[in-house]
Amino acid sequence: MATTFPRFLELPWEIQARIWELSVEPRTVKVRRVTVTRARCSYHEGRGTTYEVVTSTPVPAALQTCYQARYKHRLYQPVFSELDIVRSCEERRYVWLNLDIDTVDAGLSNGLTLFDFKSVARSIRRLKFETAEIMVGDKAALHEYFVNLQELHITSSNEKLLELATMRKYLSGFLPRSLKKLFVHHTVGGFTRQWDESVGDDDPQHIRWVRDNITRTRLKDLRVKAFILSRW
């Protein structure tokens, strides 16, 4: 079976575009903003503190294929350069994203807050972050800046966040009106909870659980315990 198609560029433009579109898949892209202290140099007196946007997620394979895939078909866009605060002699960094389908993993476990992403928050539709507790600042940032957010993933070691009453207490009145899906992932037990209807702050009383999934790891643990008990 052939693994190459050297006459791809001879196809009609519309077919090429459609093929490139079908090559795009949803990703979770890690985006971090790190502090960098620069050493003294002849152009800048003293040590200058700057901020750089970095990601450990590889560049999509399609963008490394050819010029058309990278620039003409606009499969992904270079975004988040606003998070870079650099010196005048340096170029801003950016991250390749398809903001329609990609989930932005903001981390936040290294001391950052959602306020650090306020300059790009309006463009984010799918967000993931990790926290032990949902702080007041995070709630305020969600409500004030992430106004186009459609899907939110919260990863936490705090099992209480899996409880419906606790999530209502923490988030009711602070979620953006645009939000459609909310996931809470427990890092230790492997549990996942999901709301799958409108959970915007204009209608908090209708928030409900629609699914309670247990990951494969958790299921395996339960089966092992059941086997041990059956032998007891």
PDB file of C-alpha atoms in Angstrom:
ATOM      1  CA  MET A   1       0.000   0.000   0.000  1.00  0.00           C
ATOM      2  CA  ALA A   2       1.341   3.398  -0.964  1.00  0.00           C
ATOM      3  CA  THR A   3       2.435   5.633   1.917  1.00  0.00           C
ATOM      4  CA  THR A   4       2.996   8.768  -0.172  1.00  0.00           C
ATOM      5  CA  PHE A   5       0.979  10.756  -2.669  1.00  0.00           C
ATOM      6  CA  PRO A   6       3.351  12.941  -4.701  1.00  0.00           C
ATOM      7  CA  ARG A   7       0.526  14.403  -6.843  1.00  0.00           C
ATOM      8  CA  PHE A   8      -1.336  15.900  -3.881  1.00  0.00           C
ATOM      9  CA  LEU A   9      -0.712  19.468  -5.088  1.00  0.00           C
ATOM     10  CA  GLU A  10      -2.422  18.636  -8.387  1.00  0.00           C
ATOM     11  CA  LEU A  11      -5.746  18.096  -6.616  1.00  0.00           C
ATOM     12  CA  PRO A  12      -8.328  20.899  -6.758  1.00  0.00           C
ATOM     13  CA  TRP A  13      -7.776  23.518  -4.068  1.00  0.00           C
ATOM     14  CA  GLU A  14     -11.089  22.706  -2.356  1.00  0.00           C
ATOM     15  CA  ILE A  15     -10.173  19.012  -1.982  1.00  0.00           C
ATOM     16  CA  GLN A  16      -6.740  19.890  -0.626  1.00  0.00           C
ATOM     17  CA  ALA A  17      -8.304  22.221   1.920  1.00  0.00           C
ATOM     18  CA  ARG A  18     -10.798  19.571   3.015  1.00  0.00           C
ATOM     19  CA  ILE A  19      -8.045  16.971   3.462  1.00  0.00           C
ATOM     20  CA  TRP A  20      -6.049  19.378   5.610  1.00  0.00           C
ATOM     21  CA  GLU A  21      -9.148  20.133   7.707  1.00  0.00           C
ATOM     22  CA  LEU A  22      -9.684  16.421   8.356  1.00  0.00           C
ATOM     23  CA  SER A  23      -6.094  16.113   9.595  1.00  0.00           C
ATOM     24  CA  VAL A  24      -6.831  18.411  12.542  1.00  0.00           C
ATOM     25  CA  GLU A  25      -7.658  16.670  15.833  1.00  0.00           C
ATOM     26  CA  PRO A  26      -8.456  18.121  19.272  1.00  0.00           C
ATOM     27  CA  ARG A  27      -5.416  18.429  21.524  1.00  0.00           C
ATOM     28  CA  THR A  28      -4.668  19.425  25.097  1.00  0.00           C
ATOM     29  CA  VAL A  29      -1.899  22.010  24.846  1.00  0.00           C
ATOM     30  CA  LYS A  30       0.176  22.876  27.899  1.00  0.00           C
ATOM     31  CA  VAL A  31       0.743  26.618  28.106  1.00  0.00           C
ATOM     32  CA  ARG A  32       2.975  28.047  30.810  1.00  0.00           C
ATOM     33  CA  ARG A  33       4.200  31.535  31.594  1.00  0.00           C
ATOM     34  CA  VAL A  34       7.604  31.436  33.253  1.00  0.00           C
ATOM     35  CA  THR A  35       9.720  34.147  34.859  1.00  0.00           C
ATOM     36  CA  VAL A  36      13.179  34.630  33.376  1.00  0.00           C
ATOM     37  CA  THR A  37      15.932  36.728  34.966  1.00  0.00           C
ATOM     38  CA  ARG A  38      18.403  38.042  32.425  1.00  0.00           C
ATOM     39  CA  ALA A  39      22.084  38.553  33.168  1.00  0.00           C
ATOM     40  CA  ARG A  40      23.664  41.996  32.873  1.00  0.00           C
ATOM     41  CA  CYS A  41      24.604  42.946  29.309  1.00  0.00           C
ATOM     42  CA  SER A  42      25.972  46.026  27.519  1.00  0.00           C
ATOM     43  CA  TYR A  43      22.529  47.040  26.225  1.00  0.00           C
ATOM     44  CA  HIS A  44      20.580  46.671  29.489  1.00  0.00           C
ATOM     45  CA  GLU A  45      21.781  47.758  32.910  1.00  0.00           C
ATOM     46  CA  GLY A  46      21.115  45.381  35.786  1.00  0.00           C
ATOM     47  CA  ARG A  47      19.245  42.127  35.712  1.00  0.00           C
ATOM     48  CA  GLY A  48      15.969  42.406  33.862  1.00  0.00           C
ATOM     49  CA  THR A  49      13.018  40.167  34.731  1.00  0.00           C
ATOM     50  CA  THR A  50      10.948  39.057  31.751  1.00  0.00           C
ATOM     51  CA  TYR A  51       8.119  36.586  31.185  1.00  0.00           C
ATOM     52  CA  GLU A  52       8.135  33.918  28.501  1.00  0.00           C
ATOM     53  CA  VAL A  53       5.315  31.741  27.205  1.00  0.00           C
ATOM     54  CA  VAL A  54       6.435  28.127  26.856  1.00  0.00           C
ATOM     55  CA  THR A  55       4.834  24.817  25.946  1.00  0.00           C
ATOM     56  CA  SER A  56       5.975  21.206  26.102  1.00  0.00           C
ATOM     57  CA  THR A  57       3.315  20.132  23.602  1.00  0.00           C
ATOM     58  CA  PRO A  58       4.843  19.325  20.191  1.00  0.00           C
ATOM     59  CA  VAL A  59       3.966  21.436  17.169  1.00  0.00           C
ATOM     60  CA  PRO A  60       1.187  19.697  15.172  1.00  0.00           C
ATOM     61  CA  ALA A  61       2.616  17.401  12.518  1.00  0.00           C
ATOM     62  CA  ALA A  62       0.584  19.049   9.749  1.00  0.00           C
ATOM     63  CA  LEU A  63       2.397  22.354  10.320  1.00  0.00           C
ATOM     64  CA  GLN A  64       5.735  20.688   9.666  1.00  0.00           C
ATOM     65  CA  THR A  65       4.597  19.295   6.328  1.00  0.00           C
ATOM     66  CA  CYS A  66       4.666  22.276   3.999  1.00  0.00           C
ATOM     67  CA  TYR A  67       4.141  26.018   3.647  1.00  0.00           C
ATOM     68  CA  GLN A  68       0.505  25.600   2.602  1.00  0.00           C
ATOM     69  CA  ALA A  69      -0.419  23.707   5.744  1.00  0.00           C
ATOM     70  CA  ARG A  70       1.338  26.225   7.958  1.00  0.00           C
ATOM     71  CA  TYR A  71       0.144  29.522   6.500  1.00  0.00           C
ATOM     72  CA  LYS A  72      -2.447  29.225   3.726  1.00  0.00           C
ATOM     73  CA  HIS A  73      -4.998  26.836   5.207  1.00  0.00           C
ATOM     74  CA  ARG A  74      -4.891  28.400   8.670  1.00  0.00           C
ATOM     75  CA  LEU A  75      -5.305  25.066  10.444  1.00  0.00           C
ATOM     76  CA  TYR A  76      -3.628  26.558  13.499  1.00  0.00           C
ATOM     77  CA  GLN A  77      -2.796  30.097  14.521  1.00  0.00           C
ATOM     78  CA  PRO A  78       0.265  31.449  16.346  1.00  0.00           C
ATOM     79  CA  VAL A  79      -1.329  32.856  19.504  1.00  0.00           C
ATOM     80  CA  PHE A  80      -0.613  33.950  23.086  1.00  0.00           C
ATOM     81  CA  SER A  81       2.351  36.150  22.216  1.00  0.00           C
ATOM     82  CA  GLU A  82       0.691  38.667  24.560  1.00  0.00           C
ATOM     83  CA  LEU A  83       1.842  36.505  27.467  1.00  0.00           C
ATOM     84  CA  ASP A  84       5.450  37.215  26.521  1.00  0.00           C
ATOM     85  CA  ILE A  85       6.974  40.282  28.170  1.00  0.00           C
ATOM     86  CA  VAL A  86      10.397  40.569  26.589  1.00  0.00           C
ATOM     87  CA  ARG A  87      13.101  43.128  26.060  1.00  0.00           C
ATOM     88  CA  SER A  88      13.082  45.282  22.949  1.00  0.00           C
ATOM     89  CA  CYS A  89      15.820  43.244  21.265  1.00  0.00           C
ATOM     90  CA  GLU A  90      13.936  39.958  21.573  1.00  0.00           C
ATOM     91  CA  GLU A  91      11.106  38.397  19.598  1.00  0.00           C
ATOM     92  CA  ARG A  92       7.919  37.319  21.297  1.00  0.00           C
ATOM     93  CA  ARG A  93       7.215  33.605  21.601  1.00  0.00           C
ATOM     94  CA  TYR A  94       3.895  32.075  20.617  1.00  0.00           C
ATOM     95  CA  VAL A  95       1.984  28.789  20.684  1.00  0.00           C
ATOM     96  CA  TRP A  96       0.344  27.060  17.704  1.00  0.00           C
ATOM     97  CA  LEU A  97      -3.328  26.475  18.551  1.00  0.00           C
ATOM     98  CA  ASN A  98      -6.669  25.795  16.958  1.00  0.00           C
ATOM     99  CA  LEU A  99      -8.796  27.685  19.460  1.00  0.00           C
ATOM    100  CA  ASP A 100     -12.011  26.114  18.148  1.00  0.00           C
ATOM    101  CA  ILE A 101     -11.114  22.592  19.285  1.00  0.00           C
ATOM    102  CA  ASP A 102      -7.909  22.654  21.383  1.00  0.00           C
ATOM    103  CA  THR A 103      -7.977  22.690  25.190  1.00  0.00           C
ATOM    104  CA  VAL A 104      -5.577  25.106  26.871  1.00  0.00           C
ATOM    105  CA  ASP A 105      -3.898  23.472  29.879  1.00  0.00           C
ATOM    106  CA  ALA A 106      -2.918  26.445  32.046  1.00  0.00           C
ATOM    107  CA  GLY A 107      -1.322  24.386  34.822  1.00  0.00           C
ATOM    108  CA  LEU A 108      -1.402  26.964  37.660  1.00  0.00           C
ATOM    109  CA  SER A 109       0.221  24.573  40.146  1.00  0.00           C
ATOM    110  CA  ASN A 110       3.469  26.576  39.897  1.00  0.00           C
ATOM    111  CA  GLY A 111       2.128  29.769  41.477  1.00  0.00           C
ATOM    112  CA  LEU A 112       0.368  31.273  38.468  1.00  0.00           C
ATOM    113  CA  THR A 113      -3.264  32.332  38.578  1.00  0.00           C
ATOM    114  CA  LEU A 114      -5.942  32.714  35.930  1.00  0.00           C
ATOM    115  CA  PHE A 115      -5.303  36.465  36.067  1.00  0.00           C
ATOM    116  CA  ASP A 116      -1.978  35.828  34.312  1.00  0.00           C
ATOM    117  CA  PHE A 117      -4.002  34.766  31.257  1.00  0.00           C
ATOM    118  CA  LYS A 118      -6.385  37.730  31.246  1.00  0.00           C
ATOM    119  CA  SER A 119      -4.874  39.261  28.082  1.00  0.00           C
ATOM    120  CA  VAL A 120      -5.774  36.134  26.065  1.00  0.00           C
ATOM    121  CA  ALA A 121      -8.738  34.833  28.079  1.00  0.00           C
ATOM    122  CA  ARG A 122     -11.403  36.025  25.627  1.00  0.00           C
ATOM    123  CA  SER A 123      -9.976  33.799  22.888  1.00  0.00           C
ATOM    124  CA  ILE A 124     -10.020  30.619  25.019  1.00  0.00           C
ATOM    125  CA  ARG A 125     -13.008  28.297  24.568  1.00  0.00           C
ATOM    126  CA  ARG A 126     -11.659  25.213  26.357  1.00  0.00           C
ATOM    127  CA  LEU A 127      -9.615  25.538  29.532  1.00  0.00           C
ATOM    128  CA  LYS A 128      -7.963  23.115  31.942  1.00  0.00           C
ATOM    129  CA  PHE A 129      -6.177  23.948  35.170  1.00  0.00           C
ATOM    130  CA  GLU A 130      -5.014  22.200  38.334  1.00  0.00           C
ATOM    131  CA  THR A 131      -5.657  23.467  41.846  1.00  0.00           C
ATOM    132  CA  ALA A 132      -6.069  22.154  45.386  1.00  0.00           C
ATOM    133  CA  GLU A 133      -8.813  24.675  46.081  1.00  0.00           C
ATOM    134  CA  ILE A 134     -10.657  27.149  43.902  1.00  0.00           C
ATOM    135  CA  MET A 135      -9.477  30.533  45.122  1.00  0.00           C
ATOM    136  CA  VAL A 136     -11.435  33.783  45.061  1.00  0.00           C
ATOM    137  CA  GLY A 137      -9.075  35.199  42.436  1.00  0.00           C
ATOM    138  CA  ASP A 138      -9.650  32.255  40.106  1.00  0.00           C
ATOM    139  CA  LYS A 139     -13.425  32.623  40.406  1.00  0.00           C
ATOM    140  CA  ALA A 140     -13.231  36.340  39.712  1.00  0.00           C
ATOM    141  CA  ALA A 141     -10.992  35.788  36.677  1.00  0.00           C
ATOM    142  CA  LEU A 142     -13.327  33.125  35.269  1.00  0.00           C
ATOM    143  CA  HIS A 143     -16.274  35.467  35.491  1.00  0.00           C
ATOM    144  CA  GLU A 144     -14.523  38.637  34.355  1.00  0.00           C
ATOM    145  CA  TYR A 145     -12.170  37.526  31.577  1.00  0.00           C
ATOM    146  CA  PHE A 146     -13.103  34.064  30.258  1.00  0.00           C
ATOM    147  CA  VAL A 147     -16.368  35.291  28.783  1.00  0.00           C
ATOM    148  CA  ASN A 148     -16.309  32.924  25.764  1.00  0.00           C
ATOM    149  CA  LEU A 149     -15.398  29.773  27.681  1.00  0.00           C
ATOM    150  CA  GLN A 150     -17.433  26.723  26.639  1.00  0.00           C
ATOM    151  CA  GLU A 151     -15.670  23.853  28.405  1.00  0.00           C
ATOM    152  CA  LEU A 152     -13.808  23.850  31.731  1.00  0.00           C
ATOM    153  CA  HIS A 153     -11.689  21.050  33.232  1.00  0.00           C
ATOM    154  CA  ILE A 154     -10.581  21.326  36.865  1.00  0.00           C
ATOM    155  CA  THR A 155      -8.023  18.811  38.142  1.00  0.00           C
ATOM    156  CA  SER A 156      -7.615  18.575  41.906  1.00  0.00           C
ATOM    157  CA  SER A 157      -6.407  16.304  44.704  1.00  0.00           C
ATOM    158  CA  ASN A 158      -9.270  17.616  46.848  1.00  0.00           C
ATOM    159  CA  GLU A 159     -11.985  14.949  46.742  1.00  0.00           C
ATOM    160  CA  LYS A 160     -14.557  17.385  48.140  1.00  0.00           C
ATOM    161  CA  LEU A 161     -14.609  19.179  44.797  1.00  0.00           C
ATOM    162  CA  LEU A 162     -16.337  16.101  43.363  1.00  0.00           C
ATOM    163  CA  GLU A 163     -19.403  16.823  45.478  1.00  0.00           C
ATOM    164  CA  LEU A 164     -22.234  18.703  43.821  1.00  0.00           C
ATOM    165  CA  ALA A 165     -22.958  20.837  46.892  1.00  0.00           C
ATOM    166  CA  THR A 166     -19.294  21.865  47.167  1.00  0.00           C
ATOM    167  CA  MET A 167     -19.054  22.866  43.510  1.00  0.00           C
ATOM    168  CA  ARG A 168     -22.217  24.911  43.789  1.00  0.00           C
ATOM    169  CA  LYS A 169     -20.783  26.649  46.834  1.00  0.00           C
ATOM    170  CA  TYR A 170     -17.503  27.433  45.080  1.00  0.00           C
ATOM    171  CA  LEU A 171     -18.682  28.295  41.571  1.00  0.00           C
ATOM    172  CA  SER A 172     -22.324  29.367  41.507  1.00  0.00           C
ATOM    173  CA  GLY A 173     -22.433  32.962  40.370  1.00  0.00           C
ATOM    174  CA  PHE A 174     -18.878  32.961  39.004  1.00  0.00           C
ATOM    175  CA  LEU A 175     -19.055  30.729  35.924  1.00  0.00           C
ATOM    176  CA  PRO A 176     -19.209  32.514  32.554  1.00  0.00           C
ATOM    177  CA  ARG A 177     -22.611  32.432  30.878  1.00  0.00           C
ATOM    178  CA  SER A 178     -21.130  30.791  27.787  1.00  0.00           C
ATOM    179  CA  LEU A 179     -20.036  27.644  29.668  1.00  0.00           C
ATOM    180  CA  LYS A 180     -21.641  24.394  28.459  1.00  0.00           C
ATOM    181  CA  LYS A 181     -19.542  21.649  30.062  1.00  0.00           C
ATOM    182  CA  LEU A 182     -17.735  21.397  33.376  1.00  0.00           C
ATOM    183  CA  PHE A 183     -15.450  18.484  34.325  1.00  0.00           C
ATOM    184  CA  VAL A 184     -13.842  17.841  37.709  1.00  0.00           C
ATOM    185  CA  HIS A 185     -10.990  15.298  37.751  1.00  0.00           C
ATOM    186  CA  HIS A 186      -9.624  13.800  40.977  1.00  0.00           C
ATOM    187  CA  THR A 187      -5.887  13.169  40.641  1.00  0.00           C
ATOM    188  CA  VAL A 188      -5.631  10.558  43.418  1.00  0.00           C
ATOM    189  CA  GLY A 189      -8.756   8.444  43.081  1.00  0.00           C
ATOM    190  CA  GLY A 190      -9.113   8.791  39.335  1.00  0.00           C
ATOM    191  CA  PHE A 191     -12.739   9.932  39.513  1.00  0.00           C
ATOM    192  CA  THR A 192     -14.271  12.285  36.960  1.00  0.00           C
ATOM    193  CA  ARG A 193     -17.481  14.271  37.393  1.00  0.00           C
ATOM    194  CA  GLN A 194     -19.239  16.176  34.634  1.00  0.00           C
ATOM    195  CA  TRP A 195     -22.017  18.680  34.181  1.00  0.00           C
ATOM    196  CA  ASP A 196     -23.306  18.517  30.634  1.00  0.00           C
ATOM    197  CA  GLU A 197     -25.856  21.285  30.392  1.00  0.00           C
ATOM    198  CA  SER A 198     -25.795  25.049  30.731  1.00  0.00           C
ATOM    199  CA  VAL A 199     -23.975  25.902  33.943  1.00  0.00           C
ATOM    200  CA  GLY A 200     -23.661  29.632  33.381  1.00  0.00           C
ATOM    201  CA  ASP A 201     -24.091  31.985  36.308  1.00  0.00           C
ATOM    202  CA  ASP A 202     -27.416  33.160  34.894  1.00  0.00           C
ATOM    203  CA  ASP A 203     -28.966  29.760  35.640  1.00  0.00           C
ATOM    204  CA  PRO A 204     -27.075  28.145  38.554  1.00  0.00           C
ATOM    205  CA  GLN A 205     -30.119  26.425  40.072  1.00  0.00           C
ATOM    206  CA  HIS A 206     -30.360  24.028  37.124  1.00  0.00           C
ATOM    207  CA  ILE A 207     -26.849  22.664  37.507  1.00  0.00           C
ATOM    208  CA  ARG A 208     -27.001  18.885  37.766  1.00  0.00           C
ATOM    209  CA  TRP A 209     -24.763  15.872  37.511  1.00  0.00           C
ATOM    210  CA  VAL A 210     -25.349  13.837  34.358  1.00  0.00           C
ATOM    211  CA  ARG A 211     -22.412  11.494  34.461  1.00  0.00           C
ATOM    212  CA  ASP A 212     -20.094   9.951  37.040  1.00  0.00           C
ATOM    213  CA  ASN A 213     -17.236   8.134  35.340  1.00  0.00           C
ATOM    214  CA  ILE A 214     -14.602   6.038  37.041  1.00  0.00           C
ATOM    215  CA  THR A 215     -11.319   5.769  35.189  1.00  0.00           C
ATOM    216  CA  ARG A 216      -9.781   2.444  34.218  1.00  0.00           C
ATOM    217  CA  THR A 217      -7.211   2.764  36.978  1.00  0.00           C
ATOM    218  CA  ARG A 218      -9.882   3.181  39.613  1.00  0.00           C
ATOM    219  CA  LEU A 219     -11.916   0.295  38.193  1.00  0.00           C
ATOM    220  CA  LYS A 220      -8.861  -1.942  38.308  1.00  0.00           C
ATOM    221  CA  ASP A 221      -8.300  -1.066  41.975  1.00  0.00           C
ATOM    222  CA  LEU A 222     -11.917  -1.876  42.798  1.00  0.00           C
ATOM    223  CA  ARG A 223     -11.714  -5.231  41.011  1.00  0.00           C
ATOM    224  CA  VAL A 224      -8.543  -6.166  42.894  1.00  0.00           C
ATOM    225  CA  LYS A 225     -10.176  -5.286  46.213  1.00  0.00           C
ATOM    226  CA  ALA A 226     -13.283  -7.265  45.291  1.00  0.00           C
ATOM    227  CA  PHE A 227     -11.126 -10.288  44.428  1.00  0.00           C
ATOM    228  CA  ILE A 228      -9.269 -10.062  47.753  1.00  0.00           C
ATOM    229  CA  LEU A 229     -12.530  -9.797  49.694  1.00  0.00           C
ATOM    230  CA  SER A 230     -13.960 -12.784  47.835  1.00  0.00           C
ATOM    231  CA  ARG A 231     -10.966 -14.854  48.996  1.00  0.00           C
ATOM    232  CA  TRP A 232     -11.168 -13.644  52.595  1.00  0.00           C
TER     233      TRP A 232
END
